[in-house]
Each structure stands twice: as C-alpha cells, then as structure tokens.
C-alpha cells in the first residue's frame, strides 16, 4: 500500500524535510544537450526531485536545466554526492563547494557520501569517514544542505559512522529492485531512521527484459518499468529511475493509478537474476 498519488507527494526525512517520492536519475546521462533535455523533460513531466553526483560530470547541465525551468527554488529537490578520491574535512568542504558552483545553487537538498570504502583508501573507512562526516555535519548546520546522508553503505559502514556521528544520516541510497532487496541493510537503515532510496530501480535497464516481470506487468496493463517503479514505492523505497528518452520519462511518471497485489509484490521480491554485483568493499573505484 502507498498513499502517494503524484510525483510531488513526499516522504518525510527524520529531520522533518520533505522529499518527493520519486527522483529522476542522471547517471550515464551525458553533460550538455542530453542532460539538459532530459532534466527539462523530467521537470515538464512533473518530477521535482533530481539525483546527480559530482562523478556523473553533468552537474552544470542539470543546474542549467533547473534554472531554465523557472521553477521556484523551494519547489524542487536536488541531490548530489561526494566521490571517492575526496575524503577528510577540508576536501569535503571544497568538493561540496565545487558541486554547488557547478549546479549554480546556494544550497542542495541532500548531500551524500557516494561510496563508503573507496579503493584509494580501502579499509581505512572508519578513520577516513570521520573527517568527511564532520564536514557534512557542518554543511548541514550551516543550512547549505537541507539533509545529509550516505550511499552504498552496508551495516558495518553505518556502524562505523554511528560511532562518531553527532547527526545521523537521513538517507541511505542503495541499489534496490525486484530480486535485490538487501534485507539486512534495509532493516538496519530503517531502524536507525534512514530513508532508503532505490537506485537502479530498473536494474539499469536489465530488469525490463525479464519475462516474469512482463507477465506481472501485463496483468495491470502497465509496462515493466512502471511495474518496477510502483513496486519500489509500495516497498517504502524512494525510486530514482533514469531515462534520456522523452516518452520513457513521461511513461515512468504514470505509476500512481494502480496497486500491485501483495502476492505479486512478494513474487517480485523473490525474483531471481537481479543480484547486485557491486559490493562496496570490492568495487574497483
Ligand atoms: N549512488 C549510486 O552509487 C548510484 C549508482 C547507480 C545509479 N544511481 C542513481 O540511480 C539512477 C537510476 O539508476 P540507473 O541509471 O542504473 O538506471 P535505471 O533507472 O535502473 O535504468 C535506466 C535504463 O532503463 C532505460 N529505461 C528507463 N525507462 C524506460 C522505459 N520506460 N522503457 C524502456 N527503457 C527504459 C533507460 O534508457 P534511456 O535512458 O536510453 O531511455 C536506461 O537504459 C541513476 O541514474 C543515478 O541517479 C546511483
């Protein structure tokens, strides 16, 4: 069940900040026309929540599309992330300011640590995270990020952070989709008040080839993409579907006029073949 009726309905973070219930993804969206057009179409289709990252290389284009839309600042939600070479207090502040400048914003709505255990600092994360998190807390206290959080954090990374966090992260953005539900991380994040954002809710496109999902989607007269986004919402996740195609961007917004049965929600939870191959302690970046 979900009470959400449109893209502008919101989850409420543990600090009271409202976050629109579906975000628009921009990973692998090329800077320039592709990013500008896709964000423009997303905003025209009703999205008010855009997810980017410094490493995507498209912050400037995302910022330009948002500015050109003329939508007032308090009516959209922007997330960006600090990448893996950048850790520690000073570097975090500098990278945050670079992202703000790229986006052309005075503040972001959500700032995330992209990965917990970067290759460059591998297995030094308990120490490396502390300076980074202190900087994130200062950015938050100054009002330059309305919320702060993490991405790709497993239970042990969260535990390391909780050792010294004065402010607990508000969000954990992880890969979640049918057949990839990371139950331990989901349980632990929720227990600690973090909202789960579901990245790659379409399995970066791979889930759209699943005959099992197609069979379920047909029952509801929906596409597999719409089914996956709806499933994510019904699971209590915040999905971040990405597309650079105008028709698909629009299609992915039509997810509020049907309800997946509990039997089908469960069948999708148990789906085989969508396991995550990017464990944060082993990724080569
Ligand atoms: N924090 C992290 O480490 C992390 C990692 C990965 C992703 N993310 C975030 O999550 C977002 C989404 O994840 P993702 O980029 O992996 O992909 P995704 O949203 O799971 O899937 C995107 C793919 O599906 C295609 N697609 C989208 N809607 C479709 C539709 N209705 N019909 C047919 N095909 C459709 C897109 O094609 P076209 O674009 O060609 O239309 C693209 O190839 C990212 O963009 C990013 O913002 C975060």
CSV table of C-alpha atoms and ligand atoms in Angstrom, one decimal:
chain,number,residue,atom,x,y,z
A,1,UNK,CA,0.0,0.0,0.0
A,2,UNK,CA,1.1,3.5,-0.6
A,3,UNK,CA,-0.8,6.8,-0.1
A,4,UNK,CA,1.2,8.6,-2.7
A,5,UNK,CA,-0.9,10.0,-5.5
A,6,UNK,CA,1.6,12.1,-7.5
A,7,UNK,CA,5.3,12.8,-8.0
A,8,UNK,CA,5.1,15.8,-5.7
A,9,UNK,CA,3.8,13.7,-2.7
A,10,UNK,CA,6.7,13.3,-0.3
A,11,UNK,CA,8.4,11.1,2.2
A,12,UNK,CA,9.4,13.0,5.4
A,13,UNK,CA,13.0,12.5,6.5
A,14,UNK,CA,14.0,12.1,10.2
A,15,UNK,CA,14.7,15.8,10.4
A,16,UNK,CA,11.3,16.8,9.0
A,17,UNK,CA,12.5,17.7,5.5
A,18,UNK,CA,10.0,16.6,2.8
A,19,UNK,CA,11.5,14.7,-0.2
A,20,UNK,CA,9.4,14.0,-3.4
A,21,UNK,CA,8.6,10.3,-3.5
A,22,UNK,CA,10.2,9.5,-6.9
A,23,UNK,CA,13.5,11.1,-8.0
A,24,UNK,CA,14.9,11.4,-11.6
A,25,UNK,CA,18.2,9.6,-12.1
A,26,UNK,CA,21.1,11.1,-14.2
A,27,UNK,CA,23.9,8.6,-14.0
A,28,UNK,CA,25.4,8.0,-17.5
A,29,UNK,CA,23.5,11.0,-18.8
A,30,UNK,CA,25.9,13.0,-20.9
A,31,UNK,CA,26.7,16.6,-19.9
A,32,UNK,CA,25.3,19.1,-22.5
A,33,UNK,CA,22.2,18.6,-24.6
A,34,UNK,CA,21.4,15.1,-23.3
A,35,UNK,CA,21.4,16.1,-19.6
A,36,UNK,CA,19.7,19.5,-20.2
A,37,UNK,CA,16.9,18.0,-22.3
A,38,UNK,CA,16.3,15.0,-20.1
A,39,UNK,CA,16.1,17.1,-16.9
A,40,UNK,CA,13.9,19.7,-18.8
A,41,UNK,CA,11.5,16.9,-19.9
A,42,UNK,CA,11.5,15.4,-16.4
A,43,UNK,CA,10.5,18.7,-14.9
A,44,UNK,CA,7.9,19.2,-17.6
A,45,UNK,CA,6.5,15.7,-16.7
A,46,UNK,CA,6.2,16.7,-13.1
A,47,UNK,CA,9.4,15.4,-11.4
A,48,UNK,CA,10.6,17.8,-8.7
A,49,UNK,CA,13.4,15.6,-7.5
A,50,UNK,CA,16.7,15.3,-9.4
A,51,UNK,CA,19.5,12.9,-8.4
A,52,UNK,CA,23.0,13.7,-9.7
A,53,UNK,CA,26.6,13.3,-8.4
A,54,UNK,CA,29.9,15.1,-9.0
A,55,UNK,CA,31.3,12.0,-10.7
A,56,UNK,CA,28.5,12.0,-13.3
A,57,UNK,CA,30.1,15.1,-14.8
A,58,UNK,CA,26.7,16.6,-15.5
A,59,UNK,CA,26.0,18.9,-12.5
A,60,UNK,CA,26.4,22.0,-14.7
A,61,UNK,CA,23.8,20.8,-17.2
A,62,UNK,CA,21.4,19.6,-14.5
A,63,UNK,CA,21.7,23.0,-12.8
A,64,UNK,CA,21.2,24.9,-16.1
A,65,UNK,CA,18.0,22.9,-17.0
A,66,UNK,CA,16.6,23.5,-13.5
A,67,UNK,CA,17.4,27.2,-13.7
A,68,UNK,CA,15.9,27.5,-17.2
A,69,UNK,CA,12.7,25.8,-15.9
A,70,UNK,CA,11.9,28.9,-13.8
A,71,UNK,CA,10.6,26.6,-11.0
A,72,UNK,CA,11.0,28.4,-7.6
A,73,UNK,CA,13.8,27.1,-5.5
A,74,UNK,CA,11.6,25.7,-2.7
A,75,UNK,CA,9.6,23.6,-5.2
A,76,UNK,CA,12.4,21.2,-6.3
A,77,UNK,CA,14.7,18.8,-4.6
A,78,UNK,CA,18.3,18.3,-5.7
A,79,UNK,CA,20.7,15.6,-4.5
A,80,UNK,CA,24.4,15.4,-5.3
A,81,UNK,CA,27.3,13.3,-3.9
A,82,UNK,CA,30.9,13.4,-3.0
A,83,UNK,CA,33.1,10.9,-4.9
A,84,UNK,CA,35.8,8.5,-3.7
A,85,UNK,CA,39.1,10.3,-4.1
A,86,UNK,CA,37.7,13.1,-1.9
A,87,UNK,CA,37.7,12.4,1.8
A,88,UNK,CA,38.5,14.3,5.0
A,89,UNK,CA,37.2,17.6,6.3
A,90,UNK,CA,38.9,20.1,4.0
A,91,UNK,CA,38.5,18.1,0.8
A,92,UNK,CA,34.8,17.5,1.6
A,93,UNK,CA,34.1,21.2,2.1
A,94,UNK,CA,36.0,22.0,-1.2
A,95,UNK,CA,34.1,19.3,-3.2
A,96,UNK,CA,30.8,20.4,-1.8
A,97,UNK,CA,31.5,24.0,-2.9
A,98,UNK,CA,32.6,22.8,-6.3
A,99,UNK,CA,29.3,20.9,-6.7
A,100,UNK,CA,27.3,24.0,-5.5
A,101,UNK,CA,29.1,26.1,-8.1
A,102,UNK,CA,28.5,23.5,-10.9
A,103,UNK,CA,24.8,23.3,-10.1
A,104,UNK,CA,24.5,27.1,-9.7
A,105,UNK,CA,22.8,26.7,-6.4
A,106,UNK,CA,23.2,28.3,-2.9
A,107,UNK,CA,22.3,25.0,-1.2
A,108,UNK,CA,21.4,21.5,-2.1
A,109,UNK,CA,18.6,19.5,-0.6
A,110,UNK,CA,20.6,16.4,0.0
A,111,UNK,CA,24.4,15.7,0.1
A,112,UNK,CA,25.6,12.1,0.1
A,113,UNK,CA,28.8,10.2,0.5
A,114,UNK,CA,28.8,8.2,-2.7
A,115,UNK,CA,30.6,5.1,-1.5
A,116,UNK,CA,31.8,4.0,2.0
A,117,UNK,CA,35.0,2.2,1.2
A,118,UNK,CA,36.9,3.8,-1.8
A,119,UNK,CA,39.7,1.8,-3.4
A,120,UNK,CA,42.1,4.7,-2.8
A,121,UNK,CA,41.6,4.4,1.0
A,122,UNK,CA,40.5,0.8,1.1
A,123,UNK,CA,39.6,-0.5,4.5
A,124,UNK,CA,40.6,2.8,6.2
A,125,UNK,CA,36.9,3.8,6.2
A,126,UNK,CA,36.3,4.1,10.0
A,127,UNK,CA,39.0,6.8,10.2
A,128,UNK,CA,38.5,8.3,6.7
A,129,UNK,CA,34.8,8.8,7.2
A,130,UNK,CA,35.1,10.7,10.4
A,131,UNK,CA,36.5,13.9,8.9
A,132,UNK,CA,34.2,13.7,5.9
A,133,UNK,CA,31.2,13.3,8.1
A,134,UNK,CA,32.2,16.2,10.4
A,135,UNK,CA,32.3,18.4,7.3
A,136,UNK,CA,28.9,17.1,6.1
A,137,UNK,CA,27.5,17.9,9.6
A,138,UNK,CA,28.9,21.5,9.4
A,139,UNK,CA,27.5,21.9,5.9
A,140,UNK,CA,24.1,20.8,7.2
A,141,UNK,CA,24.3,23.0,10.3
A,142,UNK,CA,25.1,26.0,8.0
A,143,UNK,CA,22.0,25.2,6.0
A,144,UNK,CA,23.9,24.6,2.8
A,145,UNK,CA,22.4,21.0,2.6
A,146,UNK,CA,18.9,20.5,4.0
A,147,UNK,CA,19.7,16.9,4.6
A,148,UNK,CA,22.8,14.7,4.6
A,149,UNK,CA,23.3,11.0,4.0
A,150,UNK,CA,25.2,8.1,2.6
A,151,UNK,CA,25.1,5.8,-0.4
A,152,UNK,CA,26.1,2.1,-0.8
A,153,UNK,CA,26.5,1.8,3.0
A,154,UNK,CA,26.2,-1.7,4.4
A,155,UNK,CA,25.5,-2.4,8.1
A,156,UNK,CA,29.2,-2.3,9.1
A,157,UNK,CA,29.8,1.0,7.3
A,158,UNK,CA,26.8,2.5,9.1
A,159,UNK,CA,28.1,1.2,12.4
A,160,UNK,CA,31.4,2.8,11.9
A,161,UNK,CA,29.7,6.1,11.1
A,162,UNK,CA,27.4,5.9,14.1
A,163,UNK,CA,30.5,5.7,16.4
A,164,UNK,CA,31.1,9.4,16.0
A,165,UNK,CA,28.1,10.9,14.1
A,166,UNK,CA,26.5,13.7,16.0
A,167,UNK,CA,23.9,13.9,13.3
A,168,UNK,CA,22.7,10.5,11.9
A,169,UNK,CA,22.5,10.3,8.1
A,170,UNK,CA,19.0,11.0,6.9
A,171,UNK,CA,19.2,8.8,3.8
A,172,UNK,CA,20.9,5.6,2.5
A,173,UNK,CA,20.8,5.4,-1.3
A,174,UNK,CA,21.5,1.8,-2.4
A,175,UNK,CA,20.7,-0.5,-5.3
A,176,UNK,CA,17.3,-1.9,-4.7
A,177,UNK,CA,14.9,-3.6,-7.1
A,178,UNK,CA,12.9,-6.8,-7.7
A,179,UNK,CA,15.2,-9.7,-6.6
A,180,UNK,CA,17.7,-7.3,-5.0
A,181,UNK,CA,16.2,-6.3,-1.6
A,182,UNK,CA,19.2,-6.2,0.7
A,183,UNK,CA,17.0,-7.0,3.7
A,184,UNK,CA,19.7,-6.6,6.4
A,185,UNK,CA,20.7,-3.1,5.2
A,186,UNK,CA,17.1,-2.1,4.7
A,187,UNK,CA,16.1,-3.3,8.2
A,188,UNK,CA,19.1,-1.6,9.8
A,189,UNK,CA,18.8,1.7,7.9
A,190,UNK,CA,15.1,1.9,8.9
A,191,UNK,CA,15.7,1.0,12.5
A,192,UNK,CA,18.1,4.0,12.6
A,193,UNK,CA,15.7,6.4,10.9
A,194,UNK,CA,17.3,6.5,7.4
A,195,UNK,CA,15.1,6.6,4.3
A,196,UNK,CA,16.0,4.1,1.6
A,197,UNK,CA,16.5,5.5,-1.8
A,198,UNK,CA,16.4,2.8,-4.5
A,199,UNK,CA,19.0,3.4,-7.2
A,200,UNK,CA,18.8,1.4,-10.5
A,201,UNK,CA,15.2,0.6,-9.9
A,202,UNK,CA,15.0,-0.8,-13.4
A,203,UNK,CA,18.3,-2.7,-13.0
A,204,UNK,CA,20.0,-0.2,-15.3
A,205,UNK,CA,17.5,-1.5,-18.0
A,206,UNK,CA,18.2,-5.2,-17.5
A,207,UNK,CA,15.0,-5.8,-15.5
A,208,UNK,CA,13.0,-4.7,-18.5
A,209,UNK,CA,14.0,-7.9,-20.3
A,210,UNK,CA,12.5,-10.2,-17.6
A,211,UNK,CA,9.7,-12.4,-18.8
A,212,UNK,CA,8.5,-12.9,-15.2
A,213,UNK,CA,8.1,-9.2,-14.7
A,214,UNK,CA,6.5,-8.8,-18.1
A,215,UNK,CA,3.8,-11.4,-17.1
A,216,UNK,CA,3.0,-9.5,-13.9
A,217,UNK,CA,3.0,-6.1,-15.7
A,218,UNK,CA,0.6,-7.3,-18.3
A,219,UNK,CA,-2.0,-8.1,-15.5
A,220,UNK,CA,-2.1,-4.4,-14.6
A,221,UNK,CA,-1.8,-3.1,-18.2
A,222,UNK,CA,1.5,-1.4,-17.3
A,223,UNK,CA,5.0,-1.5,-18.7
A,224,UNK,CA,7.7,-3.4,-16.8
A,225,UNK,CA,9.3,0.0,-16.0
A,226,UNK,CA,6.1,1.3,-14.4
A,227,UNK,CA,5.7,-2.0,-12.5
A,228,UNK,CA,9.2,-1.8,-11.1
A,229,UNK,CA,8.8,1.9,-10.0
A,230,UNK,CA,5.4,1.1,-8.4
A,231,UNK,CA,6.9,-1.9,-6.6
A,232,UNK,CA,9.6,0.3,-5.2
A,233,UNK,CA,7.1,2.8,-3.8
A,234,UNK,CA,5.0,0.0,-2.3
A,235,UNK,CA,8.1,-1.4,-0.6
A,236,UNK,CA,8.5,2.0,1.0
A,237,UNK,CA,11.6,2.9,-1.0
A,238,UNK,CA,12.2,6.1,-3.0
A,239,UNK,CA,13.0,5.0,-6.6
A,240,UNK,CA,15.3,7.0,-8.8
A,241,UNK,CA,14.5,5.9,-12.4
A,242,UNK,CA,16.7,7.3,-15.1
A,243,UNK,CA,16.0,7.9,-18.8
A,244,UNK,CA,17.1,10.3,-21.5
A,245,UNK,CA,14.1,9.5,-23.7
A,246,UNK,CA,11.1,11.9,-23.5
A,247,UNK,CA,8.4,9.2,-23.9
A,248,UNK,CA,10.0,7.0,-21.3
A,249,UNK,CA,10.4,9.9,-18.9
A,250,UNK,CA,6.7,10.5,-19.2
A,251,UNK,CA,5.8,6.8,-19.1
A,252,UNK,CA,7.7,6.4,-15.8
A,253,UNK,CA,5.6,9.0,-14.1
A,254,UNK,CA,2.3,7.0,-14.6
A,255,UNK,CA,2.7,4.9,-11.5
A,256,UNK,CA,0.0,6.2,-9.2
A,257,UNK,CA,-3.1,4.7,-10.7
A,258,UNK,CA,-2.6,1.0,-9.8
A,259,UNK,CA,-1.8,-1.1,-6.9
A,260,UNK,CA,0.3,-4.3,-7.1
A,261,UNK,CA,-1.2,-7.2,-5.1
A,262,UNK,CA,0.8,-8.5,-2.1
A,263,UNK,CA,1.3,-11.8,-3.9
A,264,UNK,CA,2.9,-10.0,-6.8
A,265,UNK,CA,5.0,-7.7,-4.5
A,266,UNK,CA,6.3,-10.9,-2.9
A,267,UNK,CA,6.9,-12.6,-6.3
A,268,UNK,CA,9.0,-9.6,-7.3
A,269,UNK,CA,10.9,-9.6,-4.1
A,270,UNK,CA,11.8,-13.2,-4.8
A,271,UNK,CA,12.8,-12.7,-8.4
A,272,UNK,CA,16.0,-14.4,-9.5
A,273,UNK,CA,18.7,-13.0,-11.7
A,274,UNK,CA,19.0,-9.4,-10.4
A,275,UNK,CA,21.7,-9.8,-7.8
A,276,UNK,CA,23.9,-6.8,-7.0
A,277,UNK,CA,27.4,-7.4,-8.3
A,278,UNK,CA,28.8,-4.1,-6.8
A,279,UNK,CA,29.8,-4.9,-3.3
A,280,UNK,CA,31.1,-1.6,-1.8
A,281,UNK,CA,34.1,-3.3,-0.2
A,282,UNK,CA,35.3,-4.7,-3.5
A,283,UNK,CA,34.3,-2.2,-6.2
A,284,UNK,CA,37.4,-1.1,-8.3
A,285,UNK,CA,36.8,2.6,-7.6
B,1,LIG,N1,24.5,6.0,-5.6
B,1,LIG,C1,25.0,5.2,-6.5
B,1,LIG,O1,26.1,4.6,-6.4
B,1,LIG,C2,24.2,5.1,-7.8
B,1,LIG,C3,24.5,4.0,-8.7
B,1,LIG,C4,23.7,3.9,-9.8
B,1,LIG,C5,22.7,4.7,-10.0
B,1,LIG,N2,22.4,5.7,-9.1
B,1,LIG,C6,21.2,6.7,-9.4
B,1,LIG,O2,20.0,5.9,-9.7
B,1,LIG,C7,19.6,6.3,-11.0
B,1,LIG,C8,18.9,5.2,-11.8
B,1,LIG,O3,19.8,4.1,-11.9
B,1,LIG,P1,20.4,3.6,-13.3
B,1,LIG,O4,20.8,4.8,-14.1
B,1,LIG,O5,21.3,2.5,-13.0
B,1,LIG,O6,19.2,3.0,-14.2
B,1,LIG,P2,17.7,2.6,-14.1
B,1,LIG,O7,16.8,3.7,-13.8
B,1,LIG,O8,17.5,1.3,-13.3
B,1,LIG,O9,17.5,2.2,-15.7
B,1,LIG,C9,17.8,3.1,-16.7
B,1,LIG,C10,17.8,2.4,-18.0
B,1,LIG,O10,16.5,2.0,-18.3
B,1,LIG,C11,16.1,2.6,-19.6
B,1,LIG,N3,14.7,3.0,-19.4
B,1,LIG,C12,14.2,3.9,-18.5
B,1,LIG,N4,12.8,4.0,-18.5
B,1,LIG,C13,12.5,3.1,-19.5
B,1,LIG,C14,11.2,2.7,-20.0
B,1,LIG,N5,10.1,3.2,-19.6
B,1,LIG,N6,11.2,1.8,-21.1
B,1,LIG,C15,12.3,1.3,-21.5
B,1,LIG,N7,13.6,1.6,-21.0
B,1,LIG,C16,13.6,2.5,-20.0
B,1,LIG,C17,17.0,3.8,-19.8
B,1,LIG,O11,17.1,4.0,-21.1
B,1,LIG,P3,17.3,5.5,-21.8
B,1,LIG,O12,18.0,6.4,-20.8
B,1,LIG,O13,18.1,5.3,-23.0
B,1,LIG,O14,15.9,6.0,-22.1
B,1,LIG,C18,18.3,3.3,-19.2
B,1,LIG,O15,19.0,2.4,-20.1
B,1,LIG,C19,20.9,6.8,-11.7
B,1,LIG,O16,20.7,7.5,-12.8
B,1,LIG,C20,21.5,7.6,-10.5
B,1,LIG,O17,20.9,8.8,-10.4
B,1,LIG,C21,23.1,5.9,-8.0
